[in-house]
Amino acid sequence: MEVTIGPHMNGNRLIKNSMKKASYFILVLLASIFTSCINDFGSDTIAEINEIEISGIEDSYSVIAQQETLTIKPVIKGTLSASDESRFTYRWFLCDGGMTNTHKHITISTERDLNYFVESTPRNYTLYFSVLDNTTGLKWEKGTDLSIVSPYVRGHYIVGDKADGSVGMDFLSFIEGRDTTVMKNIFVNTKNIKGAKNAIFTGFYITEETINLWIMSESGSYQVENSASLPEIKEMDEMSDPSLFIFPTIPISKPQQVMDIVPHALGKTNINRCRGARIILTKDNCFGTTMMALPEAYGNPINRYSSSSSELFRPSKYVLYQENQRFPNGMCLYDETNHCFSRFNSWSTYSAPTHCTKLSNTGTPFYFDQTQYSPVRDLVYGENGYGNSGRSYALMSNESGEYFVYWFLVSRFNNIQAQAAYDIDLSIATEFGQATHYAFYSMQPIVLYSVGAKLYAYDYIRKECKLINTFDDEITYIAMDYSSDDDPNHFFVATYSSAGRIYGYNMEDNQNAINATAVEHETFDTDLKVVRMVYRNYAN
């Protein structure tokens, strides 16, 4: 599109007439037959108009903010000459209507050729190239559509520690039609937070007040900015943070350090499942609320066995529920004080639980009350799976160093089914007692575990153990990755020495063999000692 701007339009020509005599008027008319012209107001000299044609600019462009450079080399042709650069002034500018319809122009270059590292706010613009003829005062413009895409819309927040122990964050960015890229060092750690422990993104929903991004560390828990349009994020001001109010009427320790928020976001669409009812696990307690009446507020802890009791048990950091359900119907906790599993007294979008109830059964296939065993068993690790109806898994151990796997199905708050129990054969599961990280593959009875730089997989029904890989560096993180592509077979492994590296793997859904293979092109470098990867798919 070419636009010629001037006081009067006549095709691509502009004629100014200030002649005093009629004969000059006739002369101008005759001259215009052969060439465009303009009268110099300071004399009676007739100047030719240099009509400009701009090409070499495509109809549209799409670039990634904070990552790519937009390069355009326009071709300029004139009826006289376009080679005299001193004759022209150039300007590239973005026409931005913004989100409030406030029209403005943003100059990004005054050079003929555009080389612009894209720093503008991600959204759709019209990009204009303007050529001003300094001799005649005429201006030509050509416009094109420009889409600036945020790299932080879809991907994984990568949270861990830098070499100095301070918490850092990268973003593993998924952009349609582009290579997956790690956007490094996006977290401004103004409070010098150290010792990363966890990270939570609650997921996408229309109501902004229910959407939160948290970083958990040794020193505390911090809600941080989560807008996809920001090139960097930082901690929110604690005094202006409206998302967490706890108003107990019974004595509890203070401050409460948030460790997790459940239920987690669901699947590739990143549905915020805690937008209606929400559970917050702190270092010492568990709180529930309904999000139907904002602002978010919490009352007494629910890790107790009566709504009138002030006697609190210590909950484990794992909450068990049906992970593959859009609306989980129940929640299960492990009571570390009394060594037993318990459930919430209720679970509803419209009413928050007030206390827990101990689960009881006859011991088939296992007891919910772990004091029924000698020695007593306790929860080592818990995970909610996506396959097999969304069953949950509990890895148990006792003082004798024995290990067991329990299968749960938390179908409703008052219907928690003990499905199966298996022992870990330590004579086959190599170095299982020295493992530091675990992940359950929900499609088959397989638990992944790491010892130093070694990644193992153990089938606890067929009693088969396989060394998947010995990496160059120590493994710091293993996790199944259903969310990014709704694929229960995919998982991540992260390692660290002087720098970090992330590997993508796929498990084969095979009941007769353990097969795990590295995914081609899924090896990513980071400067962090990774402790958590949390999926995001939200454009705001």
XYZ file of C-alpha atoms in Angstrom:
540
model
C 0.000 0.000 0.000
C 1.422 3.390 -0.999
C 0.164 6.586 0.560
C 1.136 10.042 -0.760
C 0.488 12.786 1.751
C 0.191 16.513 0.902
C -2.147 19.512 1.030
C -3.853 18.456 -2.188
C -3.972 15.049 -3.839
C -3.817 14.578 -7.604
C -2.731 10.994 -8.220
C 0.862 10.949 -6.923
C 1.479 14.590 -7.821
C 1.229 17.744 -5.748
C 1.296 21.155 -7.497
C 1.637 24.488 -5.654
C 0.864 27.650 -7.601
C 1.769 31.169 -6.485
C 2.437 32.729 -9.853
C 1.284 36.288 -10.298
C 0.745 36.413 -14.034
C -1.677 34.490 -16.210
C 1.065 33.662 -18.709
C 2.941 31.761 -16.023
C -0.226 29.802 -15.294
C -0.371 28.704 -18.926
C 3.319 27.793 -18.773
C 2.711 25.558 -15.757
C -0.117 23.775 -17.534
C 2.047 23.103 -20.565
C 4.958 21.940 -18.444
C 2.753 19.540 -16.486
C 2.054 17.655 -19.693
C 5.686 16.572 -19.865
C 6.718 16.302 -16.217
C 5.488 16.828 -12.688
C 6.721 20.055 -11.190
C 6.592 22.348 -8.179
C 7.105 26.104 -7.908
C 9.739 27.350 -5.483
C 8.053 30.120 -3.487
C 11.354 32.022 -3.270
C 11.647 32.386 -7.052
C 9.922 31.696 -10.323
C 11.971 28.493 -10.886
C 9.987 25.369 -11.687
C 11.209 22.245 -9.719
C 10.390 18.720 -10.800
C 8.610 16.427 -8.294
C 10.530 13.208 -7.580
C 7.736 10.668 -7.315
C 8.704 7.741 -5.064
C 7.719 4.092 -5.364
C 8.419 1.837 -2.336
C 8.670 -1.955 -2.697
C 10.467 -4.828 -0.992
C 8.109 -4.790 2.012
C 5.902 -7.838 2.508
C 2.185 -7.687 3.354
C 2.742 -9.003 6.897
C 5.416 -10.033 9.397
C 5.429 -12.065 12.597
C 8.297 -11.802 15.093
C 9.006 -12.939 18.654
C 9.475 -10.233 21.265
C 12.771 -10.151 23.176
C 14.202 -12.805 20.860
C 14.191 -11.886 17.173
C 15.401 -8.975 15.022
C 13.075 -7.687 12.301
C 15.103 -6.955 9.164
C 13.563 -5.230 6.131
C 15.463 -3.743 3.181
C 13.012 -1.631 1.171
C 13.561 -0.804 -2.499
C 13.041 2.867 -3.354
C 12.560 4.041 -6.935
C 12.025 7.652 -8.018
C 11.001 9.315 -11.267
C 14.182 11.371 -10.916
C 16.650 9.758 -8.526
C 16.584 7.752 -5.335
C 20.347 7.424 -5.002
C 20.965 10.765 -3.304
C 20.558 9.690 0.342
C 21.022 13.262 1.619
C 17.800 14.204 -0.108
C 15.650 11.900 2.023
C 14.708 11.435 5.674
C 13.510 7.965 6.695
C 11.323 6.814 9.544
C 9.981 3.410 10.623
C 7.162 3.575 13.145
C 4.571 1.332 14.753
C 0.956 2.424 14.710
C -0.403 1.227 18.047
C -4.063 1.395 19.002
C -3.198 -0.262 22.316
C -5.703 -1.924 24.598
C -7.539 1.334 25.368
C -7.874 2.638 21.787
C -5.343 5.392 22.516
C -3.717 5.922 19.143
C 0.033 6.534 19.097
C 3.030 6.171 16.830
C 6.227 4.558 18.110
C 9.380 5.347 16.134
C 11.700 2.335 16.003
C 14.273 3.453 13.405
C 15.370 6.428 11.273
C 17.545 4.356 8.935
C 16.575 3.292 5.432
C 17.099 -0.425 6.167
C 15.313 -1.707 9.271
C 17.212 -3.842 11.794
C 15.010 -3.792 14.879
C 15.540 -6.087 17.852
C 11.914 -6.471 18.900
C 11.311 -4.968 22.341
C 7.771 -3.626 21.879
C 4.820 -5.005 23.835
C 3.491 -8.180 22.157
C 0.324 -7.534 20.144
C -0.726 -6.622 16.575
C 0.537 -3.392 14.996
C 0.676 -1.650 11.638
C 4.300 -0.957 10.709
C 4.915 2.064 8.448
C 7.969 3.057 6.421
C 8.045 6.793 5.715
C 10.219 8.548 3.110
C 10.418 12.363 3.253
C 11.819 14.231 0.254
C 13.635 17.125 1.920
C 13.773 19.082 -1.349
C 10.044 19.148 -2.035
C 8.620 18.448 1.437
C 6.599 15.530 0.101
C 6.257 12.299 2.072
C 5.546 8.761 0.935
C 4.559 5.882 3.243
C 4.064 2.146 2.906
C 2.377 0.069 5.614
C 2.408 -3.605 6.573
C 0.837 -5.757 9.290
C 3.168 -6.700 12.149
C 2.355 -9.326 14.779
C 4.690 -9.269 17.772
C 4.379 -12.565 19.613
C 5.262 -13.132 23.257
C 7.606 -16.075 23.940
C 6.001 -16.474 27.385
C 2.488 -17.528 26.358
C 3.004 -21.289 26.164
C 5.773 -23.374 27.652
C 7.335 -24.307 30.981
C 8.579 -22.069 33.742
C 11.940 -23.527 34.788
C 12.742 -22.756 38.415
C 15.973 -23.523 40.218
C 19.104 -22.113 41.798
C 21.913 -20.201 40.145
C 25.555 -20.935 40.917
C 25.471 -18.501 43.869
C 22.408 -20.215 45.370
C 19.948 -17.459 44.462
C 16.653 -18.438 42.847
C 16.401 -18.003 39.092
C 13.790 -18.678 36.444
C 13.964 -19.508 32.734
C 11.124 -20.215 30.311
C 11.042 -23.135 27.874
C 9.050 -21.462 25.115
C 6.747 -23.304 22.687
C 5.770 -21.130 19.698
C 3.823 -22.566 16.786
C 6.075 -23.108 13.786
C 9.270 -22.182 15.686
C 11.975 -24.141 17.432
C 11.496 -24.660 21.164
C 13.754 -22.138 22.902
C 14.923 -21.482 26.462
C 14.390 -17.818 27.405
C 16.983 -17.351 30.132
C 17.054 -15.327 33.329
C 13.542 -13.842 33.202
C 13.189 -13.459 37.001
C 14.346 -10.259 38.738
C 15.238 -11.560 42.196
C 15.085 -8.247 44.064
C 14.736 -9.906 47.485
C 17.732 -12.217 46.890
C 15.594 -15.317 47.432
C 17.700 -18.443 47.903
C 17.070 -22.189 47.888
C 14.344 -22.926 45.309
C 11.852 -25.586 46.418
C 8.816 -25.430 44.166
C 6.809 -23.301 41.726
C 3.096 -23.149 40.984
C 1.125 -21.611 38.120
C -2.582 -21.994 38.784
C -3.528 -21.970 35.082
C -5.775 -20.103 32.688
C -9.186 -18.696 33.557
C -11.133 -15.573 32.630
C -11.158 -14.212 36.179
C -7.719 -12.672 36.683
C -7.958 -12.756 40.485
C -7.786 -16.565 40.529
C -4.586 -16.746 38.435
C -1.333 -16.866 40.393
C 2.329 -17.678 39.880
C 4.260 -18.614 43.023
C 7.896 -19.391 43.802
C 8.594 -21.384 46.960
C 12.037 -21.278 48.548
C 13.869 -22.055 51.773
C 13.277 -18.513 53.004
C 9.606 -18.166 52.086
C 6.955 -18.137 49.380
C 6.579 -15.340 46.873
C 3.831 -14.498 44.472
C 5.319 -13.044 41.297
C 4.067 -11.293 38.184
C 2.723 -13.602 35.497
C 1.840 -11.454 32.479
C 3.050 -12.956 29.195
C 3.745 -9.456 27.835
C 6.539 -8.786 30.356
C 10.146 -9.501 29.293
C 11.042 -9.937 32.976
C 9.023 -10.799 36.054
C 9.569 -9.946 39.699
C 8.061 -10.442 43.135
C 4.866 -8.569 43.827
C 4.870 -6.055 46.652
C 3.920 -8.022 49.753
C 1.725 -5.267 51.172
C -0.369 -5.042 48.001
C -0.736 -8.793 47.536
C -4.490 -9.539 47.821
C -4.278 -13.254 47.090
C -3.523 -14.750 50.496
C -5.351 -13.893 53.734
C -5.495 -16.390 56.582
C -7.772 -15.525 59.501
C -7.610 -18.390 62.016
C -9.470 -18.390 65.314
C -7.163 -21.041 66.782
C -3.421 -20.676 67.482
C -1.132 -21.434 64.502
C 2.511 -20.696 63.846
C 3.322 -17.554 61.844
C 4.217 -16.750 59.188
C 2.680 -19.526 57.093
C 4.978 -20.533 54.240
C 3.048 -21.688 51.153
C 4.386 -24.942 49.696
C 1.736 -25.906 47.129
C -1.664 -24.952 45.712
C -4.060 -27.644 44.460
C -5.665 -28.830 42.329
C -3.037 -28.093 39.701
C -3.886 -26.804 36.220
C -5.142 -29.467 33.799
C -3.619 -30.472 30.487
C -2.531 -28.633 27.364
C -5.286 -26.036 27.672
C -3.970 -25.179 31.156
C -7.417 -25.057 32.797
C -7.309 -23.413 36.213
C -8.961 -26.080 38.378
C -8.510 -24.153 41.642
C -10.566 -21.203 40.415
C -13.626 -22.472 42.323
C -12.258 -24.305 45.341
C -8.635 -24.142 46.398
C -6.341 -25.906 48.849
C -3.153 -24.249 50.072
C -0.510 -26.400 51.692
C 1.850 -24.521 53.961
C 4.948 -25.793 55.709
C 2.880 -26.768 58.777
C -0.794 -26.710 57.799
C -3.448 -27.132 55.151
C -6.142 -24.534 54.365
C -9.172 -24.643 52.101
C -11.408 -21.984 50.618
C -14.019 -21.335 47.973
C -13.045 -18.782 45.331
C -16.637 -17.895 44.549
C -16.520 -14.824 46.790
C -13.312 -12.898 46.160
C -11.008 -11.697 47.607
C -9.377 -14.996 48.463
C -9.533 -15.735 52.195
C -8.819 -18.679 54.503
C -9.990 -19.526 57.999
C -8.813 -22.263 60.315
C -6.534 -25.100 59.190
C -8.295 -28.261 58.046
C -5.522 -30.626 59.194
C -7.542 -31.580 62.278
C -10.272 -34.132 63.000
C -13.042 -31.827 64.182
C -14.177 -28.380 63.095
C -14.015 -27.308 66.750
C -10.596 -28.828 67.501
C -7.373 -26.867 67.943
C -5.242 -30.028 67.836
C -3.480 -30.090 64.474
C -1.677 -32.933 62.750
C 1.237 -32.402 60.373
C 0.149 -33.011 56.755
C 2.542 -34.365 54.158
C 3.335 -32.143 51.157
C 1.392 -34.392 48.762
C -2.361 -34.059 48.128
C -3.901 -37.032 46.324
C -6.810 -36.585 43.886
C -7.947 -37.619 40.385
C -5.531 -35.731 38.148
C -7.309 -36.424 34.858
C -10.647 -34.904 35.953
C -11.729 -31.384 35.000
C -13.394 -31.070 38.408
C -11.813 -33.358 41.039
C -14.447 -34.604 43.483
C -12.275 -35.365 46.466
C -8.924 -34.879 48.177
C -6.788 -37.143 50.338
C -3.993 -36.211 52.777
C -1.383 -38.186 54.630
C -1.228 -37.465 58.373
C 2.455 -37.610 59.371
C 1.628 -37.204 63.059
C -0.693 -40.214 63.311
C 0.752 -42.171 60.349
C -2.519 -42.549 58.448
C -4.402 -41.396 55.361
C -7.338 -39.029 55.775
C -9.855 -37.217 53.598
C -11.455 -33.787 53.686
C -14.894 -33.679 55.274
C -16.214 -32.043 52.082
C -15.045 -30.808 48.715
C -17.153 -28.328 46.753
C -16.842 -25.143 44.724
C -19.379 -23.548 47.044
C -18.148 -24.656 50.462
C -14.667 -25.061 51.908
C -13.686 -28.124 53.982
C -13.325 -27.491 57.703
C -11.582 -30.647 58.912
C -10.492 -34.173 57.967
C -11.741 -37.697 58.612
C -9.448 -40.692 59.071
C -9.802 -43.385 56.441
C -10.369 -46.920 57.678
C -10.580 -50.351 56.032
C -9.931 -54.014 56.706
C -6.425 -53.964 55.278
C -7.255 -55.203 51.799
C -5.193 -54.608 49.736
C -3.508 -52.334 52.330
C -4.362 -50.497 55.527
C -5.014 -46.754 55.422
C -3.810 -46.712 59.034
C -0.067 -47.362 58.773
C 0.268 -48.122 62.495
C -1.319 -51.488 61.656
C 2.074 -52.459 60.253
C 5.182 -53.249 62.274
C 7.379 -51.398 61.743
C 5.117 -48.442 60.922
C 5.150 -47.242 57.318
C 5.236 -43.606 56.226
C 4.770 -41.726 52.969
C 7.983 -41.011 51.052
C 6.530 -39.702 47.790
C 3.064 -39.194 46.303
C 1.896 -38.488 42.756
C -1.370 -38.148 40.848
C -1.378 -39.940 37.503
C -3.310 -39.356 34.263
C -3.658 -42.924 33.010
C -5.762 -45.691 34.550
C -8.729 -43.477 35.510
C -6.439 -40.911 37.115
C -5.316 -43.092 39.984
C -2.889 -41.772 42.588
C 0.332 -43.389 43.767
C 1.997 -43.486 47.184
C 5.528 -44.701 47.793
C 5.811 -45.940 51.388
C 8.772 -46.969 53.516
C 9.538 -48.146 57.068
C 12.454 -48.086 59.503
C 13.694 -51.399 58.120
C 14.327 -49.768 54.747
C 11.555 -51.647 52.959
C 9.535 -49.895 50.223
C 5.955 -50.348 49.013
C 3.723 -48.861 46.304
C 0.024 -48.142 47.000
C -2.598 -47.449 44.345
C -5.517 -45.126 45.184
C -8.589 -43.911 43.366
C -9.993 -40.736 44.907
C -13.295 -40.782 43.024
C -15.214 -38.719 45.609
C -14.370 -37.081 48.932
C -16.173 -39.921 50.741
C -15.215 -42.713 48.339
C -11.462 -43.283 48.366
C -10.602 -46.733 47.091
C -7.484 -48.692 48.043
C -6.820 -50.526 44.783
C -3.500 -52.369 45.056
C -0.247 -52.693 47.004
C 3.152 -53.924 45.829
C 6.521 -54.311 47.493
C 9.762 -53.079 45.941
C 12.224 -55.958 45.555
C 15.491 -54.262 46.541
C 17.499 -57.193 45.221
C 16.226 -56.268 41.734
C 15.544 -52.505 41.997
C 19.196 -51.437 41.881
C 20.140 -48.743 44.443
C 16.468 -47.954 45.094
C 17.201 -47.186 48.750
C 19.621 -44.420 47.695
C 17.197 -42.742 45.267
C 16.648 -38.982 45.544
C 13.939 -38.359 42.926
C 10.921 -40.385 41.776
C 8.176 -40.300 39.134
C 5.339 -42.760 38.479
C 4.482 -43.755 34.928
C 0.703 -44.036 35.096
C 0.174 -46.160 31.967
C 2.149 -49.096 33.367
C 3.299 -50.248 36.848
C 6.648 -48.484 36.490
C 8.413 -46.083 38.838
C 11.314 -43.957 37.595
C 14.025 -43.079 40.095
C 17.462 -41.476 40.128
C 20.667 -42.151 42.016
C 23.326 -39.527 41.301
C 23.643 -39.333 37.521
C 21.831 -42.651 36.911
C 18.205 -42.915 35.801
C 16.435 -46.216 36.495
C 12.981 -47.597 35.704
C 11.473 -50.424 37.771
C 8.404 -52.495 36.937
C 7.077 -53.441 40.375
C 4.682 -56.132 39.085
C 6.996 -57.953 36.684
C 9.985 -57.259 38.994
C 12.239 -55.891 36.264
C 14.719 -53.026 36.642
C 16.427 -51.185 33.786
C 19.117 -48.510 33.743
C 17.746 -45.933 31.301
C 20.814 -43.711 31.141
C 23.870 -42.536 33.025
C 24.105 -38.799 32.415
C 27.206 -36.635 32.568
C 25.934 -34.772 35.643
C 23.798 -35.373 38.725
C 20.030 -35.629 38.204
C 18.165 -32.864 40.047
C 14.625 -33.375 38.709
C 12.364 -36.043 37.174
C 8.705 -35.452 36.318
C 6.044 -36.801 34.003
C 4.880 -34.155 31.535
C 1.276 -34.778 30.600
C 0.407 -31.089 30.353
C 2.380 -29.770 27.386
C 0.788 -32.130 24.849
C -1.772 -34.205 26.800
C 0.695 -37.087 26.551
C 1.038 -39.385 29.612
C 4.124 -41.030 28.068
C 6.378 -37.958 28.090
C 8.694 -36.954 30.922
C 11.571 -34.574 31.685
C 14.927 -35.192 33.348
C 17.145 -32.300 34.496
C 20.819 -32.524 35.445
C 23.342 -30.089 36.903
C 27.047 -29.625 37.495
C 28.402 -26.155 36.673
C 25.378 -25.664 34.404
C 22.029 -27.327 33.905
C 20.551 -29.403 31.110
C 17.007 -30.658 30.471
C 16.199 -33.815 28.503
C 12.869 -34.938 27.065
C 12.022 -38.663 27.153
C 9.166 -40.917 26.078
C 8.079 -44.141 27.794
C 6.654 -46.913 25.650
C 3.213 -48.061 26.817
C 4.227 -51.714 26.877
C 3.188 -54.161 29.593
C 5.968 -56.610 28.680
C 9.046 -54.397 28.546
C 10.599 -51.178 29.864
C 11.488 -48.906 26.968
C 12.347 -45.244 27.489
C 13.940 -43.238 24.685
C 15.320 -39.720 24.464
C 13.235 -37.395 22.286
C 15.151 -35.956 19.339
C 15.709 -32.177 19.587
C 14.545 -32.125 23.220
C 17.794 -31.218 24.954
C 17.868 -27.735 26.454
C 20.575 -25.842 28.305
C 19.952 -23.705 31.373
C 22.153 -22.015 33.959
C 19.936 -23.330 36.749
C 19.983 -26.322 39.052
C 16.402 -27.234 38.176
C 13.966 -28.123 40.972
C 10.649 -27.624 39.163
C 9.132 -27.196 35.715
C 5.567 -25.901 35.618
C 3.472 -25.607 32.459
C 1.795 -22.410 31.270
C -0.606 -21.778 28.367
C -2.087 -18.325 28.891
C -1.756 -15.240 26.670
C -2.313 -12.517 29.249
